[in-house]
Amino acid sequence: MTDAVGSIDMPDAQDEAAESKDSKKKARKGGKRGKKGPVGRLALFYRQVVAELRKVVWPTRSQLTTYTTVVIVFVVIMIGIVTLIDSGFSQVVKYVFG
C-alpha cells in the first residue's frame, strides 16, 4: 500500500535521513572551493563580483540626473525642516531657562 506522500516500505523521514547523510558526505569533500588556496579563493571572489556587476542594469545619464536632482532637493528640504525645528527648540529653551 502506498499513500500520497510515500510508500510504507520506506517512509519519507527515512528518505530524508538517507539523503541528508549523502549530502553531508558530499559537502565534506569541499568541492572546487576546498581545493583552492587563499589566492584561488580571492580570484574566484573577483570573478563572481565581475559576473554580478555584469547583471546590473545601470541607469542612463538622464535617469541618473533625475535621481541625483531628486536626492539633492529632498536633502535641502530636510535641512530646512531640521533647521526650523532646531530654531524653534532653541527659542523655547531660551524662553524657559532665559
PDB file of C-alpha atoms in Angstrom:
ATOM      1  CA  MET A   1       0.000   0.000   0.000  1.00  0.00           C
ATOM      2  CA  THR A   2       1.108   3.496  -0.724  1.00  0.00           C
ATOM      3  CA  ASP A   3      -0.148   6.842   0.384  1.00  0.00           C
ATOM      4  CA  ALA A   4       0.033  10.236  -1.326  1.00  0.00           C
ATOM      5  CA  VAL A   5       3.428  11.055   0.174  1.00  0.00           C
ATOM      6  CA  GLY A   6       5.493   7.873   0.084  1.00  0.00           C
ATOM      7  CA  SER A   7       5.456   4.119   0.463  1.00  0.00           C
ATOM      8  CA  ILE A   8       5.043   2.043   3.582  1.00  0.00           C
ATOM      9  CA  ASP A   9       8.339   0.262   2.898  1.00  0.00           C
ATOM     10  CA  MET A  10      10.394   3.457   3.104  1.00  0.00           C
ATOM     11  CA  PRO A  11       8.719   6.412   4.876  1.00  0.00           C
ATOM     12  CA  ASP A  12       9.670   9.968   3.957  1.00  0.00           C
ATOM     13  CA  ALA A  13      11.580  10.551   7.182  1.00  0.00           C
ATOM     14  CA  GLN A  14      13.986   7.755   6.298  1.00  0.00           C
ATOM     15  CA  ASP A  15      14.281   9.071   2.718  1.00  0.00           C
ATOM     16  CA  GLU A  16      15.251  12.493   4.030  1.00  0.00           C
ATOM     17  CA  ALA A  17      17.681  10.999   6.552  1.00  0.00           C
ATOM     18  CA  ALA A  18      19.377   8.963   3.823  1.00  0.00           C
ATOM     19  CA  GLU A  19      19.582  11.996   1.540  1.00  0.00           C
ATOM     20  CA  SER A  20      20.989  14.224   4.295  1.00  0.00           C
ATOM     21  CA  LYS A  21      23.711  11.643   5.042  1.00  0.00           C
ATOM     22  CA  ASP A  22      24.668  11.572   1.366  1.00  0.00           C
ATOM     23  CA  SER A  23      24.681  15.352   1.119  1.00  0.00           C
ATOM     24  CA  LYS A  24      26.850  15.659   4.251  1.00  0.00           C
ATOM     25  CA  LYS A  25      29.405  13.313   2.749  1.00  0.00           C
ATOM     26  CA  LYS A  26      29.468  15.360  -0.450  1.00  0.00           C
ATOM     27  CA  ALA A  27      29.739  18.626   1.445  1.00  0.00           C
ATOM     28  CA  ARG A  28      32.740  17.399   3.437  1.00  0.00           C
ATOM     29  CA  LYS A  29      34.774  16.770   0.332  1.00  0.00           C
ATOM     30  CA  GLY A  30      34.937  20.513  -0.224  1.00  0.00           C
ATOM     31  CA  GLY A  31      34.336  20.603  -3.966  1.00  0.00           C
ATOM     32  CA  LYS A  32      36.085  23.228  -6.050  1.00  0.00           C
ATOM     33  CA  ARG A  33      36.289  25.758  -3.249  1.00  0.00           C
ATOM     34  CA  GLY A  34      38.030  23.464  -0.770  1.00  0.00           C
ATOM     35  CA  LYS A  35      40.909  22.605  -3.110  1.00  0.00           C
ATOM     36  CA  LYS A  36      41.978  26.196  -3.801  1.00  0.00           C
ATOM     37  CA  GLY A  37      44.266  28.213  -1.618  1.00  0.00           C
ATOM     38  CA  PRO A  38      43.718  31.792  -0.490  1.00  0.00           C
ATOM     39  CA  VAL A  39      44.777  33.207  -3.872  1.00  0.00           C
ATOM     40  CA  GLY A  40      42.413  30.879  -5.721  1.00  0.00           C
ATOM     41  CA  ARG A  41      39.524  31.816  -3.461  1.00  0.00           C
ATOM     42  CA  LEU A  42      40.296  35.508  -3.959  1.00  0.00           C
ATOM     43  CA  ALA A  43      40.338  35.035  -7.738  1.00  0.00           C
ATOM     44  CA  LEU A  44      37.016  33.175  -7.537  1.00  0.00           C
ATOM     45  CA  PHE A  45      35.541  36.008  -5.486  1.00  0.00           C
ATOM     46  CA  TYR A  46      36.755  38.577  -8.024  1.00  0.00           C
ATOM     47  CA  ARG A  47      35.246  36.591 -10.913  1.00  0.00           C
ATOM     48  CA  GLN A  48      31.932  36.336  -9.075  1.00  0.00           C
ATOM     49  CA  VAL A  49      31.896  40.078  -8.373  1.00  0.00           C
ATOM     50  CA  VAL A  50      32.535  40.867 -12.036  1.00  0.00           C
ATOM     51  CA  ALA A  51      29.803  38.422 -13.078  1.00  0.00           C
ATOM     52  CA  GLU A  52      27.308  40.066 -10.725  1.00  0.00           C
ATOM     53  CA  LEU A  53      28.236  43.556 -11.924  1.00  0.00           C
ATOM     54  CA  ARG A  54      27.509  42.472 -15.492  1.00  0.00           C
ATOM     55  CA  LYS A  55      23.952  41.617 -14.389  1.00  0.00           C
ATOM     56  CA  VAL A  56      23.313  45.114 -13.023  1.00  0.00           C
ATOM     57  CA  VAL A  57      21.013  47.331 -15.056  1.00  0.00           C
ATOM     58  CA  TRP A  58      22.878  50.640 -14.999  1.00  0.00           C
ATOM     59  CA  PRO A  59      20.819  53.857 -15.231  1.00  0.00           C
ATOM     60  CA  THR A  60      21.060  56.097 -18.275  1.00  0.00           C
ATOM     61  CA  ARG A  61      22.521  59.584 -17.992  1.00  0.00           C
ATOM     62  CA  SER A  62      19.048  61.190 -17.896  1.00  0.00           C
ATOM     63  CA  GLN A  63      17.863  58.781 -15.179  1.00  0.00           C
ATOM     64  CA  LEU A  64      20.998  59.463 -13.159  1.00  0.00           C
ATOM     65  CA  THR A  65      20.485  63.218 -13.485  1.00  0.00           C
ATOM     66  CA  THR A  66      16.854  62.872 -12.394  1.00  0.00           C
ATOM     67  CA  TYR A  67      17.703  60.682  -9.400  1.00  0.00           C
ATOM     68  CA  THR A  68      20.516  62.997  -8.326  1.00  0.00           C
ATOM     69  CA  THR A  69      18.260  66.056  -8.566  1.00  0.00           C
ATOM     70  CA  VAL A  70      15.535  64.357  -6.524  1.00  0.00           C
ATOM     71  CA  VAL A  71      18.010  63.388  -3.812  1.00  0.00           C
ATOM     72  CA  ILE A  72      19.546  66.881  -3.614  1.00  0.00           C
ATOM     73  CA  VAL A  73      16.107  68.551  -3.436  1.00  0.00           C
ATOM     74  CA  PHE A  74      14.990  66.100  -0.745  1.00  0.00           C
ATOM     75  CA  VAL A  75      18.131  66.721   1.323  1.00  0.00           C
ATOM     76  CA  VAL A  76      17.722  70.510   1.030  1.00  0.00           C
ATOM     77  CA  ILE A  77      14.084  70.253   2.156  1.00  0.00           C
ATOM     78  CA  MET A  78      15.072  68.048   5.112  1.00  0.00           C
ATOM     79  CA  ILE A  79      17.829  70.516   6.083  1.00  0.00           C
ATOM     80  CA  GLY A  80      15.234  73.286   6.069  1.00  0.00           C
ATOM     81  CA  ILE A  81      12.815  71.299   8.235  1.00  0.00           C
ATOM     82  CA  VAL A  82      15.513  70.337  10.757  1.00  0.00           C
ATOM     83  CA  THR A  83      16.749  73.949  10.862  1.00  0.00           C
ATOM     84  CA  LEU A  84      13.240  75.232  11.608  1.00  0.00           C
ATOM     85  CA  ILE A  85      12.691  72.630  14.339  1.00  0.00           C
ATOM     86  CA  ASP A  86      16.106  73.396  15.869  1.00  0.00           C
ATOM     87  CA  SER A  87      15.410  77.137  15.846  1.00  0.00           C
ATOM     88  CA  GLY A  88      12.038  76.518  17.482  1.00  0.00           C
ATOM     89  CA  PHE A  89      13.569  74.370  20.217  1.00  0.00           C
ATOM     90  CA  SER A  90      16.321  76.918  20.849  1.00  0.00           C
ATOM     91  CA  GLN A  91      13.702  79.698  21.238  1.00  0.00           C
ATOM     92  CA  VAL A  92      11.732  77.520  23.666  1.00  0.00           C
ATOM     93  CA  VAL A  93      14.882  76.769  25.691  1.00  0.00           C
ATOM     94  CA  LYS A  94      15.792  80.481  25.796  1.00  0.00           C
ATOM     95  CA  TYR A  95      12.285  81.337  26.965  1.00  0.00           C
ATOM     96  CA  VAL A  96      12.167  78.618  29.634  1.00  0.00           C
ATOM     97  CA  PHE A  97      15.703  78.972  31.019  1.00  0.00           C
ATOM     98  CA  GLY A  98      16.199  82.556  29.855  1.00  0.00           C
TER      99      GLY A  98
END
